[in-house]
PDB file of C-alpha atoms and ligand atoms in Angstrom:
ATOM      1  CA  MET A   1      -3.748   0.528 -22.509  1.00 57.00           C
ATOM      2  CA  PRO A   2      -2.293   2.553 -23.816  1.00 57.00           C
ATOM      3  CA  LYS A   3      -0.369   1.167 -27.010  1.00 57.00           C
ATOM      4  CA  THR A   4       3.025   2.356 -26.298  1.00 58.00           C
ATOM      5  CA  ASP A   5       5.340  -0.067 -24.130  1.00 67.00           C
ATOM      6  CA  ASN A   6       7.333   2.826 -21.942  1.00 84.00           C
ATOM      7  CA  ILE A   7       6.129   3.181 -18.773  1.00 82.00           C
ATOM      8  CA  ASN A   8       6.650   6.573 -18.832  1.00 83.00           C
ATOM      9  CA  SER A   9       4.912   7.912 -20.939  1.00 85.00           C
ATOM     10  CA  ILE A  10       1.618   7.165 -18.992  1.00 86.00           C
ATOM     11  CA  ILE A  11       2.876   9.322 -16.624  1.00 93.00           C
ATOM     12  CA  ASP A  12       1.736  13.264 -16.219  1.00 93.00           C
ATOM     13  CA  HIS A  13       3.695  14.340 -13.615  1.00 95.00           C
ATOM     14  CA  LYS A  14       6.450  13.044 -10.688  1.00 97.00           C
ATOM     15  CA  LEU A  15       4.973  12.891  -7.201  1.00 97.00           C
ATOM     16  CA  PHE A  16       7.352  11.237  -5.193  1.00 98.00           C
ATOM     17  CA  THR A  17      10.555  10.844  -6.571  1.00 98.00           C
ATOM     18  CA  GLU A  18      13.252   8.166  -5.435  1.00 98.00           C
ATOM     19  CA  GLU A  19      14.716   9.797  -3.271  1.00 98.00           C
ATOM     20  CA  ASP A  20      11.189  11.253  -1.746  1.00 98.00           C
ATOM     21  CA  ILE A  21      10.222   7.345  -1.055  1.00 98.00           C
ATOM     22  CA  HIS A  22      13.846   6.711   0.114  1.00 98.00           C
ATOM     23  CA  ASN A  23      13.279   9.448   2.869  1.00 98.00           C
ATOM     24  CA  MET A  24       9.713   8.143   4.206  1.00 98.00           C
ATOM     25  CA  CYS A  25      11.683   5.137   4.573  1.00 98.00           C
ATOM     26  CA  VAL A  26      13.947   6.051   6.524  1.00 98.00           C
ATOM     27  CA  LYS A  27      12.172   8.240   8.698  1.00 98.00           C
ATOM     28  CA  LEU A  28       9.369   5.032   9.146  1.00 98.00           C
ATOM     29  CA  GLY A  29      11.644   2.315   9.973  1.00 98.00           C
ATOM     30  CA  LYS A  30      13.209   4.345  12.612  1.00 98.00           C
ATOM     31  CA  GLN A  31      10.155   5.007  14.093  1.00 98.00           C
ATOM     32  CA  LEU A  32       9.586   1.239  13.905  1.00 98.00           C
ATOM     33  CA  THR A  33      12.638   0.021  15.260  1.00 98.00           C
ATOM     34  CA  ALA A  34      11.770   2.251  18.143  1.00 98.00           C
ATOM     35  CA  ASP A  35       8.221   1.317  18.498  1.00 98.00           C
ATOM     36  CA  TYR A  36       8.194  -2.529  18.140  1.00 98.00           C
ATOM     37  CA  ALA A  37      11.310  -2.696  20.001  1.00 97.00           C
ATOM     38  CA  GLY A  38      11.859  -5.962  22.754  1.00 96.00           C
ATOM     39  CA  LYS A  39       9.177  -7.232  19.737  1.00 97.00           C
ATOM     40  CA  LYS A  40       8.994  -9.665  17.194  1.00 97.00           C
ATOM     41  CA  PRO A  41       5.819  -8.152  15.411  1.00 98.00           C
ATOM     42  CA  LEU A  42       4.612 -10.218  12.391  1.00 98.00           C
ATOM     43  CA  ILE A  43       4.810  -7.679   9.039  1.00 98.00           C
ATOM     44  CA  VAL A  44       2.235  -8.572   6.916  1.00 98.00           C
ATOM     45  CA  GLY A  45       2.302  -6.799   3.651  1.00 98.00           C
ATOM     46  CA  ALA A  46      -1.050  -6.477   1.422  1.00 96.00           C
ATOM     47  CA  LEU A  47      -0.345  -7.617  -1.828  1.00 96.00           C
ATOM     48  CA  LYS A  48       0.638  -6.635  -4.995  1.00 94.00           C
ATOM     49  CA  GLY A  49       0.627  -3.277  -4.391  1.00 95.00           C
ATOM     50  CA  ALA A  50       3.106  -2.569  -0.891  1.00 97.00           C
ATOM     51  CA  ILE A  51       5.777  -4.980  -2.419  1.00 97.00           C
ATOM     52  CA  PHE A  52       8.524  -2.423  -2.968  1.00 98.00           C
ATOM     53  CA  PHE A  53       7.778  -0.664  -0.217  1.00 98.00           C
ATOM     54  CA  LEU A  54       7.726  -3.578   2.262  1.00 98.00           C
ATOM     55  CA  THR A  55      10.946  -4.629   1.865  1.00 98.00           C
ATOM     56  CA  ASP A  56      12.407  -0.769   1.473  1.00 98.00           C
ATOM     57  CA  LEU A  57      11.287  -0.723   4.915  1.00 98.00           C
ATOM     58  CA  VAL A  58      12.031  -3.726   7.164  1.00 98.00           C
ATOM     59  CA  ARG A  59      15.475  -2.709   6.154  1.00 98.00           C
ATOM     60  CA  GLU A  60      14.525   0.771   8.019  1.00 98.00           C
ATOM     61  CA  MET A  61      14.357  -1.354  10.734  1.00 98.00           C
ATOM     62  CA  ASP A  62      16.416  -3.063  13.131  1.00 98.00           C
ATOM     63  CA  VAL A  63      13.763  -4.878  14.632  1.00 97.00           C
ATOM     64  CA  LYS A  64      13.569  -8.995  14.507  1.00 97.00           C
ATOM     65  CA  ALA A  65      10.693  -9.605  12.953  1.00 98.00           C
ATOM     66  CA  GLU A  66       9.106 -12.173  10.214  1.00 98.00           C
ATOM     67  CA  ILE A  67       7.488 -11.134   7.169  1.00 98.00           C
ATOM     68  CA  ASP A  68       4.414 -13.135   5.435  1.00 98.00           C
ATOM     69  CA  PHE A  69       1.509 -11.589   2.848  1.00 98.00           C
ATOM     70  CA  LEU A  70      -1.961 -11.924   2.174  1.00 97.00           C
ATOM     71  CA  ASP A  71      -3.988 -10.658  -0.642  1.00 96.00           C
ATOM     72  CA  VAL A  72      -6.973  -8.338  -0.749  1.00 93.00           C
ATOM     73  CA  SER A  73      -9.179  -6.477  -3.367  1.00 84.00           C
ATOM     74  CA  SER A  74     -11.544  -4.022  -3.985  1.00 75.00           C
ATOM     75  CA  TYR A  75     -10.720  -2.377  -6.522  1.00 57.00           C
ATOM     76  CA  GLY A  76     -10.395  -5.637  -9.307  1.00 53.00           C
ATOM     77  CA  ASP A  77      -9.387  -3.264 -12.325  1.00 55.00           C
ATOM     78  CA  GLU A  78     -11.366  -0.682 -11.461  1.00 61.00           C
ATOM     79  CA  MET A  79     -10.031   2.661 -10.838  1.00 64.00           C
ATOM     80  CA  GLU A  80     -12.610   3.275  -7.726  1.00 65.00           C
ATOM     81  CA  SER A  81     -13.527   0.977  -4.655  1.00 63.00           C
ATOM     82  CA  SER A  82     -16.147  -1.895  -5.189  1.00 64.00           C
ATOM     83  CA  GLY A  83     -17.263  -1.124  -1.816  1.00 70.00           C
ATOM     84  CA  GLU A  84     -16.230  -4.960  -1.096  1.00 82.00           C
ATOM     85  CA  VAL A  85     -13.311  -6.412   0.363  1.00 89.00           C
ATOM     86  CA  LYS A  86     -12.649  -9.859  -0.962  1.00 90.00           C
ATOM     87  CA  LEU A  87      -9.397 -12.079   0.755  1.00 93.00           C
ATOM     88  CA  ILE A  88      -7.705 -13.657  -2.636  1.00 94.00           C
ATOM     89  CA  SER A  89      -5.410 -15.196  -0.922  1.00 95.00           C
ATOM     90  CA  ASP A  90      -4.239 -15.912   3.258  1.00 96.00           C
ATOM     91  CA  LEU A  91      -1.180 -16.268   5.180  1.00 97.00           C
ATOM     92  CA  ALA A  92       0.552 -19.201   6.136  1.00 96.00           C
ATOM     93  CA  THR A  93       1.450 -17.557   9.849  1.00 97.00           C
ATOM     94  CA  ASP A  94      -0.573 -18.609  12.589  1.00 97.00           C
ATOM     95  CA  VAL A  95      -1.054 -14.606  14.235  1.00 98.00           C
ATOM     96  CA  LYS A  96      -2.652 -15.726  17.899  1.00 98.00           C
ATOM     97  CA  ASP A  97      -0.498 -13.235  20.054  1.00 98.00           C
ATOM     98  CA  ARG A  98       1.728 -11.650  17.581  1.00 98.00           C
ATOM     99  CA  ASP A  99       2.172  -7.996  17.306  1.00 98.00           C
ATOM    100  CA  VAL A 100       1.350  -7.506  13.876  1.00 98.00           C
ATOM    101  CA  LEU A 101       2.529  -4.868  11.515  1.00 98.00           C
ATOM    102  CA  ILE A 102       0.254  -4.653   8.347  1.00 98.00           C
ATOM    103  CA  VAL A 103       2.320  -2.861   5.700  1.00 98.00           C
ATOM    104  CA  GLU A 104       0.096  -0.798   2.674  1.00 98.00           C
ATOM    105  CA  ASP A 105       0.721   0.639  -0.435  1.00 97.00           C
ATOM    106  CA  ILE A 106      -2.190   3.769  -0.045  1.00 97.00           C
ATOM    107  CA  VAL A 107      -4.758   4.317   2.349  1.00 97.00           C
ATOM    108  CA  ASP A 108      -8.458   5.635   0.221  1.00 95.00           C
ATOM    109  CA  THR A 109     -11.438   4.538   1.814  1.00 94.00           C
ATOM    110  CA  GLY A 110      -9.993   2.497   4.688  1.00 95.00           C
ATOM    111  CA  LEU A 111     -12.312  -0.439   3.983  1.00 94.00           C
ATOM    112  CA  THR A 112      -9.716  -2.482   3.095  1.00 95.00           C
ATOM    113  CA  LEU A 113      -7.581  -2.259   5.653  1.00 97.00           C
ATOM    114  CA  GLU A 114     -10.318  -2.562   7.631  1.00 96.00           C
ATOM    115  CA  TYR A 115     -11.062  -5.378   6.726  1.00 96.00           C
ATOM    116  CA  MET A 116      -7.076  -6.629   7.601  1.00 97.00           C
ATOM    117  CA  LYS A 117      -7.315  -5.645  10.799  1.00 98.00           C
ATOM    118  CA  ASN A 118     -10.387  -6.870  11.867  1.00 97.00           C
ATOM    119  CA  LEU A 119      -9.460 -10.538  10.536  1.00 96.00           C
ATOM    120  CA  LEU A 120      -6.103 -10.509  12.694  1.00 98.00           C
ATOM    121  CA  LYS A 121      -7.297  -9.223  15.397  1.00 98.00           C
ATOM    122  CA  LYS A 122     -10.609 -11.826  15.165  1.00 98.00           C
ATOM    123  CA  ARG A 123      -7.533 -14.450  14.794  1.00 98.00           C
ATOM    124  CA  GLY A 124      -6.210 -13.337  18.848  1.00 98.00           C
ATOM    125  CA  ALA A 125      -3.196 -11.041  17.155  1.00 98.00           C
ATOM    126  CA  ARG A 126      -1.812  -9.634  19.861  1.00 98.00           C
ATOM    127  CA  SER A 127      -1.998  -5.871  18.612  1.00 98.00           C
ATOM    128  CA  VAL A 128      -2.431  -5.775  15.137  1.00 98.00           C
ATOM    129  CA  LYS A 129      -1.421  -1.408  13.306  1.00 98.00           C
ATOM    130  CA  CYS A 130      -0.842  -0.090   9.969  1.00 98.00           C
ATOM    131  CA  CYS A 131       2.029   1.441   8.031  1.00 98.00           C
ATOM    132  CA  VAL A 132       0.858   3.404   5.136  1.00 98.00           C
ATOM    133  CA  LEU A 133       3.278   4.705   2.376  1.00 98.00           C
ATOM    134  CA  LEU A 134       0.234   6.955   0.817  1.00 98.00           C
ATOM    135  CA  ASN A 135      -2.037   8.618   3.048  1.00 98.00           C
ATOM    136  CA  LYS A 136      -5.680   9.470   0.559  1.00 97.00           C
ATOM    137  CA  GLU A 137      -7.587  10.648   3.070  1.00 96.00           C
ATOM    138  CA  ALA A 138     -10.253  12.825   0.861  1.00 95.00           C
ATOM    139  CA  ASN A 139     -12.337   9.748   0.438  1.00 91.00           C
ATOM    140  CA  ARG A 140     -12.297   7.611   3.439  1.00 96.00           C
ATOM    141  CA  THR A 141     -15.361   6.033   4.434  1.00 94.00           C
ATOM    142  CA  SER A 142     -13.562   4.042   7.448  1.00 95.00           C
ATOM    143  CA  ASP A 143     -12.920   5.272  10.744  1.00 96.00           C
ATOM    144  CA  VAL A 144      -9.487   2.886  10.818  1.00 97.00           C
ATOM    145  CA  GLU A 145      -6.442   4.242  12.272  1.00 98.00           C
ATOM    146  CA  VAL A 146      -3.910   4.523  10.459  1.00 98.00           C
ATOM    147  CA  GLU A 147      -0.560   4.437  13.295  1.00 98.00           C
ATOM    148  CA  TYR A 148       1.732   5.195  10.278  1.00 98.00           C
ATOM    149  CA  TYR A 149       2.294   7.402   7.294  1.00 98.00           C
ATOM    150  CA  GLY A 150       4.840   8.236   4.823  1.00 98.00           C
ATOM    151  CA  SER A 151       2.893  10.940   3.392  1.00 98.00           C
ATOM    152  CA  LYS A 152      -0.762  12.552   2.768  1.00 98.00           C
ATOM    153  CA  VAL A 153      -1.422  12.403  -1.058  1.00 97.00           C
ATOM    154  CA  GLY A 154      -4.436  14.336  -2.469  1.00 95.00           C
ATOM    155  CA  ASN A 155      -7.543  12.540  -3.967  1.00 93.00           C
ATOM    156  CA  GLU A 156      -5.817  11.260  -7.154  1.00 91.00           C
ATOM    157  CA  PHE A 157      -4.890   8.135  -9.126  1.00 92.00           C
ATOM    158  CA  VAL A 158      -1.475   7.403  -8.786  1.00 96.00           C
ATOM    159  CA  VAL A 159       0.834   5.167  -9.746  1.00 96.00           C
ATOM    160  CA  GLY A 160       4.427   3.531  -9.515  1.00 97.00           C
ATOM    161  CA  TYR A 161       6.237   1.951  -7.027  1.00 98.00           C
ATOM    162  CA  GLY A 162       3.798  -1.378  -6.796  1.00 98.00           C
ATOM    163  CA  LEU A 163       1.323   1.125  -7.252  1.00 97.00           C
ATOM    164  CA  ASP A 164      -0.951  -0.496 -10.463  1.00 95.00           C
ATOM    165  CA  PHE A 165      -3.012   0.441 -13.140  1.00 93.00           C
ATOM    166  CA  MET A 166      -4.920  -1.791 -14.744  1.00 89.00           C
ATOM    167  CA  ASN A 167      -2.135  -5.056 -13.372  1.00 90.00           C
ATOM    168  CA  TYR A 168       0.934  -2.352 -14.821  1.00 92.00           C
ATOM    169  CA  TYR A 169       3.156   0.179 -14.089  1.00 93.00           C
ATOM    170  CA  ARG A 170       4.092  -1.720 -10.919  1.00 96.00           C
ATOM    171  CA  ASN A 171       8.539  -1.126 -11.699  1.00 96.00           C
ATOM    172  CA  LEU A 172       8.446   2.591 -12.236  1.00 96.00           C
ATOM    173  CA  ARG A 173      10.324   3.553  -9.839  1.00 97.00           C
ATOM    174  CA  TYR A 174       9.240   6.562  -8.615  1.00 97.00           C
ATOM    175  CA  ILE A 175       4.996   7.352  -8.138  1.00 98.00           C
ATOM    176  CA  GLY A 176       2.607   9.587 -10.069  1.00 97.00           C
ATOM    177  CA  VAL A 177       0.293  10.662 -11.443  1.00 95.00           C
ATOM    178  CA  LEU A 178      -1.807   9.852 -14.829  1.00 90.00           C
ATOM    179  CA  LYS A 179      -2.295  11.432 -17.523  1.00 89.00           C
ATOM    180  CA  PRO A 180      -5.798  12.832 -17.875  1.00 83.00           C
ATOM    181  CA  GLU A 181      -6.732  11.296 -21.233  1.00 83.00           C
ATOM    182  CA  ILE A 182      -5.193   7.847 -19.909  1.00 81.00           C
ATOM    183  CA  ILE A 183      -8.101   8.081 -17.560  1.00 75.00           C
ATOM    184  CA  LYS A 184     -10.551   9.542 -19.615  1.00 74.00           C
ATOM    185  CA  LEU A 185      -9.966   6.210 -22.392  1.00 71.00           C
ATOM    186  CA  VAL A 186     -10.731   3.763 -18.793  1.00 69.00           C
ATOM    187  CA  ASN A 187     -13.744   6.141 -17.973  1.00 67.00           C
ATOM    188  CA  ASN A 188     -15.512   5.830 -21.538  1.00 67.00           C
ATOM    189  CA  LYS A 189     -14.733   2.042 -22.570  1.00 60.00           C
TER     190      LYS A 189
HETATM  191  P1  5GP B 201      -9.484   1.415   0.129  1.00 51.62           P
HETATM  192  O1  5GP B 201     -10.255   0.389   0.292  1.00 51.62           O
HETATM  193  O2  5GP B 201      -9.078   1.953   1.139  1.00 51.62           O
HETATM  194  O3  5GP B 201     -10.780   2.376  -0.634  1.00 51.62           O
HETATM  195  O4  5GP B 201      -8.503   0.986  -0.834  1.00 51.62           O
HETATM  196  C1  5GP B 201      -7.220   0.529  -0.941  1.00 51.62           C
HETATM  197  C2  5GP B 201      -6.914  -0.146  -2.075  1.00 51.62           C
HETATM  198  O5  5GP B 201      -6.907   0.882  -3.322  1.00 51.62           O
HETATM  199  C3  5GP B 201      -4.788  -0.404  -2.017  1.00 51.62           C
HETATM  200  O6  5GP B 201      -3.947  -0.808  -1.664  1.00 51.62           O
HETATM  201  C4  5GP B 201      -4.834   0.255  -3.652  1.00 51.62           C
HETATM  202  O7  5GP B 201      -4.723  -1.211  -4.352  1.00 51.62           O
HETATM  203  C5  5GP B 201      -6.025   1.097  -4.160  1.00 51.62           C
HETATM  204  N1  5GP B 201      -6.079   2.100  -4.274  1.00 51.62           N
HETATM  205  C6  5GP B 201      -6.791   3.410  -3.961  1.00 51.62           C
HETATM  206  N2  5GP B 201      -6.222   4.318  -4.321  1.00 51.62           N
HETATM  207  C7  5GP B 201      -5.460   4.572  -5.214  1.00 51.62           C
HETATM  208  C8  5GP B 201      -4.057   5.099  -6.459  1.00 51.62           C
HETATM  209  O8  5GP B 201      -4.424   6.142  -6.255  1.00 51.62           O
HETATM  210  N3  5GP B 201      -3.431   4.159  -7.377  1.00 51.62           N
HETATM  211  C9  5GP B 201      -3.981   2.791  -7.192  1.00 51.62           C
HETATM  212  N4  5GP B 201      -2.961   2.638  -7.950  1.00 51.62           N
HETATM  213  N5  5GP B 201      -4.400   2.183  -6.499  1.00 51.62           N
HETATM  214  C10 5GP B 201      -5.312   2.238  -5.306  1.00 51.62           C
END
């Protein structure tokens, strides 16, 4: 791990500023307000990466909605998906006959999202859709549908605004790309 405590020092360049992120939330919030009008969706946040996105997104939605959280993991401390998805912490809410909207930070291989969607459908949800902030399509192995997303991203490891590197840096206000030397440090570990 880098010795410095300055959380900005590991960033090579910014990809999305606070303003970019705010604009994505506003745009998605408007779409979701229209699409969920008259429904009372259950919004399921995927811990921990989606916490900042979820709190900003739901405040842009003029919809009567419940919120719950699910923690599933396919990465551990690594930078590439292990391919195996584990349920770490479950919902408190019964999803039977509910319109469920999963809120996720980023979709990469799609395996985590596919796992969550299948789990909630199996439990009898009426509909299961997802809203992800970033859509990374380069490594997609699942044909899971991504109904709503803020922006596409290339095949680079991004951090900030909920997205972590070794469980740190989630509290950066923007989203940036890690410096190559930090990535090398981890790969040579
Ligand atoms: P998937 O199952 O789609 O391969 O992986 C989804 C999860 O991997 C995301 O919820 C996120 O935690 C993690 N992930 C994928 N790409 C990145 C990335 O570029 N940066 C960070 N911090 N996490 C990522």
